[in-house]
CSV table of C-alpha atoms and ligand atoms in Angstrom, one decimal:
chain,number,residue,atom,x,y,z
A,1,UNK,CA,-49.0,-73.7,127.5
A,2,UNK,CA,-47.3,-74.3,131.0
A,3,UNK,CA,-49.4,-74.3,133.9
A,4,UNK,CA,-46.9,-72.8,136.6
A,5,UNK,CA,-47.8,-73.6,140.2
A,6,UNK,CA,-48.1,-71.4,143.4
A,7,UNK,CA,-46.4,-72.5,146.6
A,8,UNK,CA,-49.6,-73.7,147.6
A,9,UNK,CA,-50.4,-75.4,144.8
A,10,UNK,CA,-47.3,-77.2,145.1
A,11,UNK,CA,-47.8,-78.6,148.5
A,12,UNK,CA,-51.3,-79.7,147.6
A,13,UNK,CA,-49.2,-81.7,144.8
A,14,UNK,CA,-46.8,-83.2,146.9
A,15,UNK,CA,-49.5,-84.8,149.2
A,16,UNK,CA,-50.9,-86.3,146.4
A,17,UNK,CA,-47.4,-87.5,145.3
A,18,UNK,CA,-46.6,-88.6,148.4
A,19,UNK,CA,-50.5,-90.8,148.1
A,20,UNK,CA,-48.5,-92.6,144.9
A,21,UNK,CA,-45.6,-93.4,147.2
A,22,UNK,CA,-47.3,-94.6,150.0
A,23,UNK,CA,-48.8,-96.8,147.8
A,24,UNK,CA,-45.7,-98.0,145.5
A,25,UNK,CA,-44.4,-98.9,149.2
A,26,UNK,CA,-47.4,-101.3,149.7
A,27,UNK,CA,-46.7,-102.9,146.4
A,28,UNK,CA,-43.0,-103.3,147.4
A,29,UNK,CA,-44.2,-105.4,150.5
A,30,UNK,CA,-46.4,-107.9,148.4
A,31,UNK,CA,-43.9,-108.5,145.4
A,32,UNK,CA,-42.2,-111.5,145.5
A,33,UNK,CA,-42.5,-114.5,143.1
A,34,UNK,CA,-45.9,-116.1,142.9
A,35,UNK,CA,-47.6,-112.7,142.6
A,36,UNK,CA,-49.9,-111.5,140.2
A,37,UNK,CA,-50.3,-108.2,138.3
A,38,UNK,CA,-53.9,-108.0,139.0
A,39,UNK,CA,-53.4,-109.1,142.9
A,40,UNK,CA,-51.0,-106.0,143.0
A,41,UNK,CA,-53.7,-103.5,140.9
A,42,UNK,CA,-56.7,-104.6,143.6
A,43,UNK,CA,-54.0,-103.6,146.7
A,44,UNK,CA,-52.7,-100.2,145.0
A,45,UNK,CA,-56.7,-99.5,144.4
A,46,UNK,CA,-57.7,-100.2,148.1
A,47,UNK,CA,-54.6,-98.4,149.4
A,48,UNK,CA,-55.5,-95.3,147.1
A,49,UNK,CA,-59.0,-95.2,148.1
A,50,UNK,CA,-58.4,-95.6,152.0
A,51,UNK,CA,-56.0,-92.5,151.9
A,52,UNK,CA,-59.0,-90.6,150.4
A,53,UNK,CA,-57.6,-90.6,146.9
A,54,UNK,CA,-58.6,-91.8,143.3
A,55,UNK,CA,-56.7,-93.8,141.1
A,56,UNK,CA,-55.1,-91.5,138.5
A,57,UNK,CA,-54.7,-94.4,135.5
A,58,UNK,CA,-58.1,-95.6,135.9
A,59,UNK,CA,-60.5,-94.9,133.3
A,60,UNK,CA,-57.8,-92.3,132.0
A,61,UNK,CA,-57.8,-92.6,128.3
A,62,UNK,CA,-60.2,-95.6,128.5
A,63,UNK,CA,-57.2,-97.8,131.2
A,64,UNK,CA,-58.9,-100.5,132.4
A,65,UNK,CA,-56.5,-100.6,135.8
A,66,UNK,CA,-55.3,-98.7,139.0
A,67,UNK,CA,-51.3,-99.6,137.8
A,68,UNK,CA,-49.6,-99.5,134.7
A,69,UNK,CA,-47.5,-103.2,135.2
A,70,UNK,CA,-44.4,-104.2,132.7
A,71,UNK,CA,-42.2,-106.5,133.2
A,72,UNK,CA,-39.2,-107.8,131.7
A,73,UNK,CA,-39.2,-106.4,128.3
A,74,UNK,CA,-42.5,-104.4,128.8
A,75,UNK,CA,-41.5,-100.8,128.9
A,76,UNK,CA,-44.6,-99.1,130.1
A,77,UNK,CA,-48.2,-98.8,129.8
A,78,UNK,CA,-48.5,-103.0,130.9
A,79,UNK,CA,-52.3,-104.4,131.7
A,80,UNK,CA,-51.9,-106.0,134.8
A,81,UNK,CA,-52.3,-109.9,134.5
A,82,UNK,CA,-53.2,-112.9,135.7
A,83,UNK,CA,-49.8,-114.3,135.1
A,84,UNK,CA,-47.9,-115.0,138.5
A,85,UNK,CA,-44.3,-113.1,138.6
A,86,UNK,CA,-41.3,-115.6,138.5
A,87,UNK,CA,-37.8,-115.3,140.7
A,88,UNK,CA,-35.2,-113.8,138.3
A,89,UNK,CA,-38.0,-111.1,136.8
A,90,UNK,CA,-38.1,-107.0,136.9
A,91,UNK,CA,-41.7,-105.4,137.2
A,92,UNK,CA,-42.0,-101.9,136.1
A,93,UNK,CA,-45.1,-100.5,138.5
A,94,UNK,CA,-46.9,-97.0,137.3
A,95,UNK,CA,-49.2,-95.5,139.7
A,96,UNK,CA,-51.3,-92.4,139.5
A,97,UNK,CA,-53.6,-90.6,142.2
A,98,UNK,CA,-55.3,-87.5,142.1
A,99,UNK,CA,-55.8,-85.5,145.7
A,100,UNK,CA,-56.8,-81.9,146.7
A,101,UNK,CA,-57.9,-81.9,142.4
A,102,UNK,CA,-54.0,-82.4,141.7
A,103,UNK,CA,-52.5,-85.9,140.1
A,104,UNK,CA,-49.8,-87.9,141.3
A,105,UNK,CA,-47.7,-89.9,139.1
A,106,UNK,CA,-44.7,-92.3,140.3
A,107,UNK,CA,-42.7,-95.2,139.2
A,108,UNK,CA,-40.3,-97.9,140.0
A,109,UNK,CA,-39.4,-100.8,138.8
A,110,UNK,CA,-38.9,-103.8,141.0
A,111,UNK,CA,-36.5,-106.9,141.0
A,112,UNK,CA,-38.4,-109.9,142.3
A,113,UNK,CA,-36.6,-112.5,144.0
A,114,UNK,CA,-32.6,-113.2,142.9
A,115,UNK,CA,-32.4,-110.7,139.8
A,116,UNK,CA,-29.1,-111.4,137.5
A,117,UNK,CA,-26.2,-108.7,137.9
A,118,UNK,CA,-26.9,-107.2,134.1
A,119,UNK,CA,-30.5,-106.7,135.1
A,120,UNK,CA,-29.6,-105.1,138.7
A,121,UNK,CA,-26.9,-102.6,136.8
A,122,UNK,CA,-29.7,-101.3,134.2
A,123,UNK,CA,-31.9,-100.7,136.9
A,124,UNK,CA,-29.3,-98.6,138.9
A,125,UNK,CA,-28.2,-97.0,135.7
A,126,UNK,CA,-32.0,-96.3,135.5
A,127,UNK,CA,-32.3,-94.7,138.7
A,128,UNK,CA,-28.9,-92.7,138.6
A,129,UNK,CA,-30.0,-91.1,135.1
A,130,UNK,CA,-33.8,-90.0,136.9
A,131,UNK,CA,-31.5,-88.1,139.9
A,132,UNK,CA,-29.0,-86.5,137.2
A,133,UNK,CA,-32.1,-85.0,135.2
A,134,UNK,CA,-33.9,-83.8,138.5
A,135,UNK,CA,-30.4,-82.2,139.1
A,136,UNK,CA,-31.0,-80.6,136.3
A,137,UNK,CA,-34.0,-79.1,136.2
A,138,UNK,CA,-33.5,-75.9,137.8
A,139,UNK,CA,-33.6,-71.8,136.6
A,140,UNK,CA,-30.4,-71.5,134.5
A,141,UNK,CA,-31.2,-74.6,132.4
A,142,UNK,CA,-33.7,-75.2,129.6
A,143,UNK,CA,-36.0,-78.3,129.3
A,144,UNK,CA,-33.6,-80.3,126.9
A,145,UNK,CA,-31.0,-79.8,129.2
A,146,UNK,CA,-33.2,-82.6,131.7
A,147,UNK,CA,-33.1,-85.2,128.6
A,148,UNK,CA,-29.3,-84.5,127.8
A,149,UNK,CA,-28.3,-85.5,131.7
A,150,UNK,CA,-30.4,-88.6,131.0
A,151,UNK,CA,-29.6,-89.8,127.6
A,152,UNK,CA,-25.8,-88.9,128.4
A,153,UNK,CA,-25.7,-91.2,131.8
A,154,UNK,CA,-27.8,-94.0,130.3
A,155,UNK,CA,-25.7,-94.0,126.6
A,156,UNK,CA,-22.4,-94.1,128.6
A,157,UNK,CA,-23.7,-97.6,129.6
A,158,UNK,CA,-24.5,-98.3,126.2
A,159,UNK,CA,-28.4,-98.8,126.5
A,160,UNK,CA,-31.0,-97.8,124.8
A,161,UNK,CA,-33.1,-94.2,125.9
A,162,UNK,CA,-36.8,-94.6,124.6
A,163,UNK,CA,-37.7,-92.1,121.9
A,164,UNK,CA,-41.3,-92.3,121.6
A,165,UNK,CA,-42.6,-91.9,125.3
A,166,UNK,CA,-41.4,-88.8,127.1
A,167,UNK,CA,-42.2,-87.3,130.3
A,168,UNK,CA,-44.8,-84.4,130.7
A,169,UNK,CA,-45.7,-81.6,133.2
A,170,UNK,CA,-48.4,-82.0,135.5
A,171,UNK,CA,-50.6,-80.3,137.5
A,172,UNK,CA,-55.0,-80.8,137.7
A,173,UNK,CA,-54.5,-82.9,134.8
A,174,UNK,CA,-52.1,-86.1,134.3
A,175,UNK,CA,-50.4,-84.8,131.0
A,176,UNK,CA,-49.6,-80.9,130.9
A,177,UNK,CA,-47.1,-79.2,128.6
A,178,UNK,CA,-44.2,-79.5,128.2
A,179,UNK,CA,-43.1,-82.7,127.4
A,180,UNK,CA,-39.6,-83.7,129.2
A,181,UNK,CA,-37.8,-86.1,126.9
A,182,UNK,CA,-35.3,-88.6,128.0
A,183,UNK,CA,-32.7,-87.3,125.3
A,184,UNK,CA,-32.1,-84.2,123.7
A,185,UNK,CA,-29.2,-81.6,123.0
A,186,UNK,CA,-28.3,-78.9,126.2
A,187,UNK,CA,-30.1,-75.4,125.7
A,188,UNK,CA,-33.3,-75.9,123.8
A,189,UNK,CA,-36.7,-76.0,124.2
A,190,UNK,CA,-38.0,-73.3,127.3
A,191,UNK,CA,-36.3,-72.0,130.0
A,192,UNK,CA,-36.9,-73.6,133.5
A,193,UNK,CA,-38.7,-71.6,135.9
A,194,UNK,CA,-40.0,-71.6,139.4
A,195,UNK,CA,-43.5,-73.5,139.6
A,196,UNK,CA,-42.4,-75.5,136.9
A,197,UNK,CA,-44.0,-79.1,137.9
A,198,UNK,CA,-42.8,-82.0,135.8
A,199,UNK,CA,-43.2,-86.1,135.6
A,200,UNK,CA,-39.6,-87.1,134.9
A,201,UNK,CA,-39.4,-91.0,133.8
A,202,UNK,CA,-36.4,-91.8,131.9
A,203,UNK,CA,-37.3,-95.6,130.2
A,204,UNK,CA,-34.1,-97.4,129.7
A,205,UNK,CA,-33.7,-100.5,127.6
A,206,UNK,CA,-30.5,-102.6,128.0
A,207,UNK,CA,-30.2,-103.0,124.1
A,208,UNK,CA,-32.2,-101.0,121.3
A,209,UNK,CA,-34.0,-97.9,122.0
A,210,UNK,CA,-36.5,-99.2,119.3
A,211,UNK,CA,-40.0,-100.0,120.8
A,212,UNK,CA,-43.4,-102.5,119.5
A,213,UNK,CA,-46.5,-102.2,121.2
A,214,UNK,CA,-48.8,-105.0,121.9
A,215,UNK,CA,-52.2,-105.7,119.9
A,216,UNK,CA,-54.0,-104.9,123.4
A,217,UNK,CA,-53.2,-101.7,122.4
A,218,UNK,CA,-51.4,-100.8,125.7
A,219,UNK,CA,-48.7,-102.6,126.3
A,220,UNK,CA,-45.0,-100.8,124.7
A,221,UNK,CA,-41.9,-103.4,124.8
A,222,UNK,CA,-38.7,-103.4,123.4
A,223,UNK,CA,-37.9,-104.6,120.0
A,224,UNK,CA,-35.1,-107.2,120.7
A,225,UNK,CA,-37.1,-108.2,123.8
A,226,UNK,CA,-33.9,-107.2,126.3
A,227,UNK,CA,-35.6,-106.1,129.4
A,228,UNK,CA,-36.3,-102.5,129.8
A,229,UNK,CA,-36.2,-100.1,133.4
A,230,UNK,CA,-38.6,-97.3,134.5
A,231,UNK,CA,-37.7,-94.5,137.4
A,232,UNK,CA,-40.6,-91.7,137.5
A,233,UNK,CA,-40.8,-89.0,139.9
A,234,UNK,CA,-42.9,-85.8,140.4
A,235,UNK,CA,-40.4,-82.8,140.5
A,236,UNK,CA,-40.8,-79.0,141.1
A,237,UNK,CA,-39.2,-76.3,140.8
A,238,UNK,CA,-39.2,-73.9,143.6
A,239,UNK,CA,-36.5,-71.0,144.5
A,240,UNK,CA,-34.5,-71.7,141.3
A,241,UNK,CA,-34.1,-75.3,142.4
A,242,UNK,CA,-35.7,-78.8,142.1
A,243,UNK,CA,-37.7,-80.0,144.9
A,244,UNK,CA,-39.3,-83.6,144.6
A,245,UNK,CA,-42.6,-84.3,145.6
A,246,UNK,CA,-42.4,-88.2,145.4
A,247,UNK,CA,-40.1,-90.3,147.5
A,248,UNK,CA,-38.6,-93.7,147.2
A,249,UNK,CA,-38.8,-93.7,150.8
A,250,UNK,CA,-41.2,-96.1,151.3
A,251,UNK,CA,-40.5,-98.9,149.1
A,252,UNK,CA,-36.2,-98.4,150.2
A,253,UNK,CA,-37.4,-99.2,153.8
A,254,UNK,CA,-39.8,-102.4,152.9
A,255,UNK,CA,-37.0,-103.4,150.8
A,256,UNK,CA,-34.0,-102.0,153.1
A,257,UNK,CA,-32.6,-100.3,150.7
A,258,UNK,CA,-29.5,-97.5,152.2
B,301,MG,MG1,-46.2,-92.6,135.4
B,302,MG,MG1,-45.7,-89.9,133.8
């Protein structure tokens, strides 16, 4: 059953979205090569906690960690390690927060140091095939409708969309109906509506859409190893149009991105 939001509800939403950003912004400023997955956790936790939040991932289905970390060929759902990041990787970072009772839940994925081209394209194929499903999610469409803008960009670029992890509503609780796949046929599943509010996080492989997972139980990677890219944001729908609650903003100007 979807839980539709008021106005109000909405706005108690975006501040904690915007807690998730804040703190994907503080991770942007301490990735660089050198840098572990756990250094980055301990920072997101602290930032979360200062700006009177909880971490979202922590604890939540038995995660041991504030961030979901994956890079490379990791997908999602990464244990952050002791293992320092080297010039040339991509780090997917997951972070969830919960304010005002509501959950946040954000990603990006980061290049650290001198990325190669190939890697730098997926990632702003990545990114292009989040905005095109956000512009999509509006009254007129259905929910498919979100995973065919997705599936179509990223195919056209011939990479892979992941089949098995989808994004979800959200609301008091991380993972609300519906689920928003990254692929799918225009005009099925429901119609959109105002106070729909919905995790979108297309996960985009450069070569097969076919997945393993990790004996630690966690951790999803792709199953030729060819690195993988992960865009989330937190998107509702308001006056027949999309409105997103998360923002970029932070990490574009520690990175000087635009
Ligand atoms: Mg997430
Ligand atoms: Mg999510």
């Amino acid at each position: 059953m979807i839980i539709y939001k008021t106005e109000e509800e909405i706005e108690l939403m975006k501040q904690a979205a915007i807690v998730v950003s804040k703190t994907l912004g503080e991770v942007a400023k301490l990735i660089t090569p050198g840098v572990t997955g756990l250094q980055l956790d301990k920072l997101a936790e602290e930032h979360i906690r200062d700006l009177g939040a909880i971490p979202g991932f922590l604890g939540l289905y038995d995660f041991p960690n504030t961030l979901c970390i994956s890079p490379n060929a990791e997908i999602v759902h990464g244990i952050p390690s002791n293992k320092p990041y080297e010039d040339g990787d991509i780090v997917s970072v997951d972070c969830g927060a919960i304010l005002n009772g509501f959950y946040g839940d954000h990603a990006y994925t980061f290049e650290v140091g001198d990325v190669a081209p190939e890697i730098k394209k997926l990632l702003k194929v990545t990114k292009e095939s989040l905005y095109l499903g956000i512009e999509a999610t509006k009254v007129g469409n259905r929910i498919s409708d979100i995973g065919y803008a997705i599936q179509n960009h990223a195919e056209s670029h011939g990479y892979g969309v992941v089949r098995e992890l989808v994004g979800h509503g959200i609301g008091r609780t991380m993972h609300e109906d519906p689920q928003v796949p990254n692929y799918g046929k225009r005009g099925r599943g429901k119609k959109i509506q105002n106070g729909l509010t919905i995790a979108i996080e297309p996960m985009i492989n450069m070569g097969t859409e076919k997945i393993n997972q990790l004996d630690d139980g966690w951790t999803i990677l792709t199953g030729d190893n060819l690195p993988s890219a992960h865009f989330e944001h937190d998107v509702a729908v308001v006056d027949g149009k999309p409105v997103i609650l998360s923002t970029f903003d932070y990490i574009d100007e520690v990175l000087g991105n635009k």
